[in-house]
Amino acid sequence: MTARFAGRVAIVTGAAAGIGKACMHRLAAEGARVVGVDRNEEKLAAAIAQAPGEMIALPCDVADAGAIDAMVGEVIARCGAIHVLVNNAGIGNPSRVRLHEQPIADWDKVMAVNVRGMFLMQRAIIPHMLAQGGGAIVNMASIGSYRATALSSPYITSKGAALMMTRAAAMDYAKDNIRVNAVCPGTTNTDILAGSSQETIDMLVSRAPQGALVEPEEVAALVAFLASDEAPHITGGSYLIDAGRSAG
Ligand SMILES: NC(=O)c1ccc[n+]([C@@H]2O[C@H](COP(=O)([O-])OP(=O)(O)OC[C@H]3O[C@@H](n4cnc5c(N)ncnc54)[C@H](O)[C@@H]3O)[C@@H](O)[C@H]2O)c1
């Protein structure tokens, strides 16, 4: 594997499982010093133990502004810079009901992590990227940023917001050498599917022309490319990896 991230520091949120874990492993394998952030301390420690290269585990809830500021301060104190942010932490729909039936608490929970958390991480890290002269951010959006599914309004709304937050940030920092892109996976083989019935998973898979789940490692490969120096003029973009689902 090449060393596109040698000498770089990367933060990956939601790093204890699924796509975030795969991103953490991929960036480390390519030479980055990776800070894995997750609210699940035990799973994060296990994910880091399996990883190649140099890792730091910092348990943190991305919905908690104070905890994020403290975590980012610690990263700067220990590593001196943050070159890459993979804003991946996210949760699915707590309940499968129609929009007007959504409990307000469920709505707020999804927005707090998927939208506010994505904002808070950028709010805390971008000042350091500005001071050091640049950086690369990859936000984990979704096929749901483009295509709705029934009974999923909080998640779908949050992923629409993730897409537009990416574009807005790309505009804000285009002249500051900070690139901001979104990756939009289709149904991917991770624990987030544990909350869905086999019938729902089969339905989602059958919608993709390739009739397959995306693997987290494929998403990590795309994230690594977008975060690397191989993509100097890719910013404000959104990249689907969805087994063809959005093609037809
Ligand atoms: N799996 C899919 O089909 C799919 C499809 C499109 C987009 N995505 C997106 O990809 C991202 C990762 O999803 P995944 O499938 O790997 O999920 P996952 O459930 O396997 O892993 C998510 C990780 O995020 C962590 N996390 C959740 N809330 C957090 C918080 N408040 N603070 C810190 N960490 C938190 C969890 O502890 C977990 O380790 C999410 O943003 C998700 O919406 C997933």
mmCIF file of C-alpha atoms in Angstrom, residues 2-12 23-24 26-28 30 32 34 82-87 129 132 134-140 177-183 219-237 239:
data_model
loop_
_atom_site.group_PDB
_atom_site.id
_atom_site.type_symbol
_atom_site.label_atom_id
_atom_site.label_comp_id
_atom_site.label_asym_id
_atom_site.label_seq_id
_atom_site.Cartn_x
_atom_site.Cartn_y
_atom_site.Cartn_z
ATOM 1 C CA THR A 2 1.245 3.504 -0.816
ATOM 2 C CA ALA A 3 2.037 6.037 1.923
ATOM 3 C CA ARG A 4 -0.151 8.920 0.762
ATOM 4 C CA PHE A 5 -0.641 10.040 4.371
ATOM 5 C CA ALA A 6 2.911 9.764 5.725
ATOM 6 C CA GLY A 7 3.476 12.585 8.224
ATOM 7 C CA ARG A 8 -0.256 13.431 8.302
ATOM 8 C CA VAL A 9 -2.626 13.394 11.255
ATOM 9 C CA ALA A 10 -6.184 12.201 10.608
ATOM 10 C CA ILE A 11 -9.257 12.175 12.867
ATOM 11 C CA VAL A 12 -11.994 9.642 12.127
ATOM 12 C CA CYS A 23 -11.440 4.370 7.241
ATOM 13 C CA MET A 24 -9.226 4.400 10.332
ATOM 14 C CA ARG A 26 -7.065 2.406 5.649
ATOM 15 C CA LEU A 27 -5.565 5.789 6.589
ATOM 16 C CA ALA A 28 -3.216 4.130 9.076
ATOM 17 C CA GLU A 30 -1.274 4.513 4.212
ATOM 18 C CA ALA A 32 -1.299 8.494 8.761
ATOM 19 C CA VAL A 34 -4.877 8.302 13.146
ATOM 20 C CA ILE A 82 -4.865 17.912 12.011
ATOM 21 C CA HIS A 83 -4.607 17.355 8.269
ATOM 22 C CA VAL A 84 -7.623 15.112 7.634
ATOM 23 C CA LEU A 85 -11.085 14.898 9.218
ATOM 24 C CA VAL A 86 -13.395 12.022 8.364
ATOM 25 C CA ASN A 87 -16.760 13.074 9.787
ATOM 26 C CA MET A 129 -6.584 23.769 9.391
ATOM 27 C CA GLN A 132 -1.675 25.390 9.324
ATOM 28 C CA GLY A 134 -5.013 23.665 4.649
ATOM 29 C CA GLY A 135 -6.653 20.313 5.174
ATOM 30 C CA ALA A 136 -9.141 17.815 3.791
ATOM 31 C CA ILE A 137 -12.557 16.943 5.193
ATOM 32 C CA VAL A 138 -14.739 14.030 4.123
ATOM 33 C CA ASN A 139 -18.308 14.003 5.422
ATOM 34 C CA MET A 140 -20.235 10.728 5.434
ATOM 35 C CA ASN A 177 -6.736 25.124 0.710
ATOM 36 C CA ILE A 178 -9.345 23.245 2.755
ATOM 37 C CA ARG A 179 -11.259 20.760 0.611
ATOM 38 C CA VAL A 180 -14.608 19.412 1.776
ATOM 39 C CA ASN A 181 -16.295 16.466 0.068
ATOM 40 C CA ALA A 182 -19.090 14.020 0.807
ATOM 41 C CA VAL A 183 -19.198 10.275 0.294
ATOM 42 C CA VAL A 219 -16.046 3.206 1.146
ATOM 43 C CA ALA A 220 -12.727 3.684 2.985
ATOM 44 C CA ALA A 221 -10.806 3.498 -0.300
ATOM 45 C CA LEU A 222 -12.939 6.316 -1.733
ATOM 46 C CA VAL A 223 -12.553 8.391 1.444
ATOM 47 C CA ALA A 224 -8.770 7.955 1.335
ATOM 48 C CA PHE A 225 -8.616 9.081 -2.295
ATOM 49 C CA LEU A 226 -10.693 12.219 -1.595
ATOM 50 C CA ALA A 227 -8.588 13.068 1.478
ATOM 51 C CA SER A 228 -5.304 12.584 -0.387
ATOM 52 C CA ASP A 229 -3.145 14.903 -2.484
ATOM 53 C CA GLU A 230 -4.377 12.987 -5.540
ATOM 54 C CA ALA A 231 -7.588 15.044 -5.415
ATOM 55 C CA PRO A 232 -6.316 18.665 -5.201
ATOM 56 C CA HIS A 233 -9.208 20.153 -7.159
ATOM 57 C CA ILE A 234 -11.998 17.989 -5.884
ATOM 58 C CA THR A 235 -14.020 20.010 -3.411
ATOM 59 C CA GLY A 236 -17.734 20.406 -2.792
ATOM 60 C CA GLY A 237 -18.254 17.074 -4.501
ATOM 61 C CA TYR A 239 -19.540 10.635 -4.518
#
